[in-house]
Amino acid sequence: DQQVKQNSPSLSVQEGRISILNCDYTNSMFDYFLWYKKYPAEGPTFLISISSIKDKNEDGRFTVFLNKSAKHLSLHIVPSQPGDSAVYFCAAQRNYQTGANNLFFGTGTRLTVIP
Amino acid sequence: ETGVTQSPTHLIKTRGQQVTLRCSSQSGHNTVSWYQQALGQGPQFIFQYYREEENGRGNFPPRFSGLQFPNYSSELNVNALELDDSALYLCASSLMSGQGDNEQFFGPGTRLTVL
């Protein structure tokens, strides 16, 4: 049961243009969302996050938008750079007053930024 | 600040054998989570240890077991290895403070191949 879905396995974008990566989730108990970036032979690296009480969070070239009613979030990268080429994972976390604060991951989107 | 480290980097085992993977958490962190990432998939939560106790478990059979030590390092043990256990095993550490969201920091992973 895949509770976090990334329906685009890959995305190619020209350098300098905007990259938009999408993510959908099904569990309404998720209240914190994260994007991780992964290079080959490395573990996922935290990129940006957003709490369910917000609809937008910005950090430099990276902005995450959250639409709770649609259970959808997106990551915008502007401008895209060749070094952004990696696999991007969307992840979600439940409010963990008790129990684990584990992450539920999507299947990833491979972003290729073409110079 | 020392990041999350994992050993070994790569491992080849045969079906039916047992394996132990190791993880050193980031300095100051008290929680370790283990994830399995199969080829083309996102990381899947195996279990989490908090203060040396299992704090939550994903949908993995009992032959997947773990330990957390007083210095917060951790082991993942897998008995009776099956071909489908071939995957990248990721360890993530975090500081669980009960304040809500907690970013998890990942190690580079151990690539396990079962023949």
mmCIF file of N, CA and C in Angstrom, chain A residues 2 32 34 36 38 41-46 51 89 93 96-108, chain B residues 31 35 37 40-45 48 55-56 88 90 94 96-104 106-108:
data_model
loop_
_atom_site.group_PDB
_atom_site.id
_atom_site.type_symbol
_atom_site.label_atom_id
_atom_site.label_comp_id
_atom_site.label_asym_id
_atom_site.label_seq_id
_atom_site.Cartn_x
_atom_site.Cartn_y
_atom_site.Cartn_z
ATOM 1 N N GLN A 2 1.030 1.867 -1.178
ATOM 2 C CA GLN A 2 1.922 2.997 -1.339
ATOM 3 C C GLN A 2 1.179 4.251 -0.907
ATOM 4 N N TYR A 32 3.660 16.262 8.171
ATOM 5 C CA TYR A 32 4.957 16.883 7.881
ATOM 6 C C TYR A 32 5.500 16.215 6.636
ATOM 7 N N LEU A 34 8.624 16.126 3.519
ATOM 8 C CA LEU A 34 10.028 16.428 3.269
ATOM 9 C C LEU A 34 10.395 16.019 1.849
ATOM 10 N N TYR A 36 13.858 14.801 -0.207
ATOM 11 C CA TYR A 36 15.237 14.355 -0.108
ATOM 12 C C TYR A 36 15.796 14.224 -1.515
ATOM 13 N N LYS A 38 18.959 12.393 -3.737
ATOM 14 C CA LYS A 38 19.877 11.265 -3.623
ATOM 15 C C LYS A 38 20.753 11.136 -4.855
ATOM 16 N N ALA A 41 25.297 6.050 -4.896
ATOM 17 C CA ALA A 41 26.283 5.640 -3.884
ATOM 18 C C ALA A 41 26.284 6.550 -2.652
ATOM 19 N N GLU A 42 25.243 7.359 -2.487
ATOM 20 C CA GLU A 42 25.117 8.171 -1.278
ATOM 21 C C GLU A 42 23.738 7.962 -0.680
ATOM 22 N N GLY A 43 23.602 8.263 0.609
ATOM 23 C CA GLY A 43 22.288 8.218 1.226
ATOM 24 C C GLY A 43 21.490 9.455 0.848
ATOM 25 N N PRO A 44 20.175 9.417 1.060
ATOM 26 C CA PRO A 44 19.342 10.605 0.795
ATOM 27 C C PRO A 44 19.790 11.788 1.655
ATOM 28 N N THR A 45 19.759 12.968 1.053
ATOM 29 C CA THR A 45 20.127 14.201 1.747
ATOM 30 C C THR A 45 18.909 15.090 1.847
ATOM 31 N N PHE A 46 18.637 15.572 3.048
ATOM 32 C CA PHE A 46 17.478 16.438 3.257
ATOM 33 C C PHE A 46 17.607 17.721 2.439
ATOM 34 N N SER A 51 5.470 21.905 6.979
ATOM 35 C CA SER A 51 4.482 21.434 7.934
ATOM 36 C C SER A 51 3.094 21.558 7.322
ATOM 37 N N PHE A 89 13.256 12.273 -3.720
ATOM 38 C CA PHE A 89 12.231 11.510 -3.018
ATOM 39 C C PHE A 89 11.360 12.447 -2.201
ATOM 40 N N GLN A 93 5.517 12.215 7.078
ATOM 41 C CA GLN A 93 5.659 11.779 8.463
ATOM 42 C C GLN A 93 4.354 12.057 9.195
ATOM 43 N N TYR A 96 3.769 12.108 15.670
ATOM 44 C CA TYR A 96 4.202 10.929 16.400
ATOM 45 C C TYR A 96 4.197 11.148 17.897
ATOM 46 N N GLN A 97 3.071 11.580 18.468
ATOM 47 C CA GLN A 97 3.010 11.747 19.913
ATOM 48 C C GLN A 97 3.442 10.470 20.620
ATOM 49 N N THR A 98 3.095 9.347 20.019
ATOM 50 C CA THR A 98 3.641 8.074 20.500
ATOM 51 C C THR A 98 4.108 7.286 19.294
ATOM 52 N N GLY A 99 5.080 6.417 19.502
ATOM 53 C CA GLY A 99 5.527 5.583 18.406
ATOM 54 C C GLY A 99 6.601 6.257 17.567
ATOM 55 N N ALA A 100 6.896 5.626 16.464
ATOM 56 C CA ALA A 100 8.018 6.026 15.640
ATOM 57 C C ALA A 100 7.716 7.258 14.799
ATOM 58 N N ASN A 101 8.767 8.020 14.523
ATOM 59 C CA ASN A 101 8.648 9.170 13.620
ATOM 60 C C ASN A 101 9.200 8.802 12.237
ATOM 61 N N ASN A 102 8.908 7.558 11.813
ATOM 62 C CA ASN A 102 9.475 7.105 10.559
ATOM 63 C C ASN A 102 8.885 7.841 9.361
ATOM 64 N N LEU A 103 9.617 7.797 8.275
ATOM 65 C CA LEU A 103 9.216 8.446 7.030
ATOM 66 C C LEU A 103 8.604 7.434 6.072
ATOM 67 N N PHE A 104 7.606 7.900 5.340
ATOM 68 C CA PHE A 104 7.010 7.131 4.259
ATOM 69 C C PHE A 104 7.470 7.793 2.958
ATOM 70 N N PHE A 105 8.140 7.028 2.120
ATOM 71 C CA PHE A 105 8.747 7.582 0.918
ATOM 72 C C PHE A 105 7.957 7.247 -0.337
ATOM 73 N N GLY A 106 8.043 8.158 -1.312
ATOM 74 C CA GLY A 106 7.597 7.845 -2.652
ATOM 75 C C GLY A 106 8.683 7.057 -3.381
ATOM 76 N N THR A 107 8.425 6.727 -4.629
ATOM 77 C CA THR A 107 9.350 5.906 -5.403
ATOM 78 C C THR A 107 10.445 6.714 -6.087
ATOM 79 N N GLY A 108 10.348 8.039 -6.003
ATOM 80 C CA GLY A 108 11.408 8.878 -6.529
ATOM 81 C C GLY A 108 11.175 9.359 -7.957
ATOM 82 N N THR B 31 18.025 8.473 18.235
ATOM 83 C CA THR B 31 17.091 7.584 17.539
ATOM 84 C C THR B 31 17.714 7.104 16.233
ATOM 85 N N TYR B 35 15.999 1.470 7.013
ATOM 86 C CA TYR B 35 15.149 1.411 5.831
ATOM 87 C C TYR B 35 15.764 0.455 4.808
ATOM 88 N N GLN B 37 15.876 -0.178 0.730
ATOM 89 C CA GLN B 37 15.539 0.400 -0.574
ATOM 90 C C GLN B 37 15.845 -0.612 -1.660
ATOM 91 N N GLY B 40 14.829 0.655 -7.772
ATOM 92 C CA GLY B 40 13.710 1.356 -8.394
ATOM 93 C C GLY B 40 12.597 1.745 -7.446
ATOM 94 N N GLN B 41 12.799 1.532 -6.157
ATOM 95 C CA GLN B 41 11.780 1.853 -5.159
ATOM 96 C C GLN B 41 12.286 2.917 -4.193
ATOM 97 N N GLY B 42 11.364 3.471 -3.429
ATOM 98 C CA GLY B 42 11.757 4.355 -2.354
ATOM 99 C C GLY B 42 12.114 3.550 -1.116
ATOM 100 N N PRO B 43 12.822 4.148 -0.183
ATOM 101 C CA PRO B 43 13.140 3.446 1.069
ATOM 102 C C PRO B 43 11.868 3.026 1.811
ATOM 103 N N GLN B 44 11.901 1.816 2.345
ATOM 104 C CA GLN B 44 10.792 1.275 3.131
ATOM 105 C C GLN B 44 11.248 1.101 4.571
ATOM 106 N N PHE B 45 10.437 1.573 5.507
ATOM 107 C CA PHE B 45 10.780 1.540 6.930
ATOM 108 C C PHE B 45 10.797 0.114 7.457
ATOM 109 N N GLN B 48 12.581 1.171 14.070
ATOM 110 C CA GLN B 48 13.244 2.309 14.693
ATOM 111 C C GLN B 48 13.593 1.953 16.124
ATOM 112 N N ASN B 55 11.014 1.063 18.824
ATOM 113 C CA ASN B 55 10.009 2.109 18.990
ATOM 114 C C ASN B 55 8.963 2.096 17.877
ATOM 115 N N GLY B 56 9.046 1.141 17.003
ATOM 116 C CA GLY B 56 8.106 1.069 15.892
ATOM 117 C C GLY B 56 8.688 0.145 14.844
ATOM 118 N N LEU B 88 19.547 -1.937 -0.948
ATOM 119 C CA LEU B 88 20.375 -0.976 -0.229
ATOM 120 C C LEU B 88 19.730 -0.771 1.140
ATOM 121 N N LEU B 90 19.561 1.396 4.446
ATOM 122 C CA LEU B 90 19.889 2.740 4.901
ATOM 123 C C LEU B 90 19.598 2.880 6.379
ATOM 124 N N SER B 94 18.220 10.537 14.163
ATOM 125 C CA SER B 94 17.507 11.775 14.454
ATOM 126 C C SER B 94 17.487 11.996 15.954
ATOM 127 N N MET B 96 14.927 12.644 18.697
ATOM 128 C CA MET B 96 13.508 12.647 19.011
ATOM 129 C C MET B 96 13.314 13.396 20.318
ATOM 130 N N SER B 97 12.627 14.534 20.206
ATOM 131 C CA SER B 97 12.470 15.384 21.378
ATOM 132 C C SER B 97 11.019 15.518 21.800
ATOM 133 N N GLY B 98 10.116 14.911 21.029
ATOM 134 C CA GLY B 98 8.694 15.035 21.336
ATOM 135 C C GLY B 98 8.099 16.358 20.926
ATOM 136 N N GLN B 99 8.843 17.119 20.130
ATOM 137 C CA GLN B 99 8.363 18.440 19.726
ATOM 138 C C GLN B 99 7.686 18.426 18.368
ATOM 139 N N GLY B 100 7.546 17.269 17.777
ATOM 140 C CA GLY B 100 6.899 17.201 16.467
ATOM 141 C C GLY B 100 7.845 16.670 15.415
ATOM 142 N N ASP B 101 7.981 17.421 14.371
ATOM 143 C CA ASP B 101 8.791 16.948 13.256
ATOM 144 C C ASP B 101 10.259 16.783 13.631
ATOM 145 N N ASN B 102 10.888 15.800 13.065
ATOM 146 C CA ASN B 102 12.301 15.571 13.282
ATOM 147 C C ASN B 102 12.944 15.126 11.982
ATOM 148 N N GLU B 103 13.873 15.933 11.517
ATOM 149 C CA GLU B 103 14.604 15.585 10.312
ATOM 150 C C GLU B 103 15.456 14.369 10.588
ATOM 151 N N GLN B 104 15.522 13.479 9.607
ATOM 152 C CA GLN B 104 16.351 12.288 9.723
ATOM 153 C C GLN B 104 17.542 12.421 8.791
ATOM 154 N N PHE B 106 20.601 10.555 6.900
ATOM 155 C CA PHE B 106 20.880 9.223 6.393
ATOM 156 C C PHE B 106 22.370 8.970 6.201
ATOM 157 N N GLY B 107 22.731 7.724 6.427
ATOM 158 C CA GLY B 107 24.055 7.265 6.066
ATOM 159 C C GLY B 107 24.107 6.893 4.591
ATOM 160 N N PRO B 108 25.286 6.492 4.097
ATOM 161 C CA PRO B 108 25.428 6.174 2.671
ATOM 162 C C PRO B 108 24.843 4.828 2.289
#
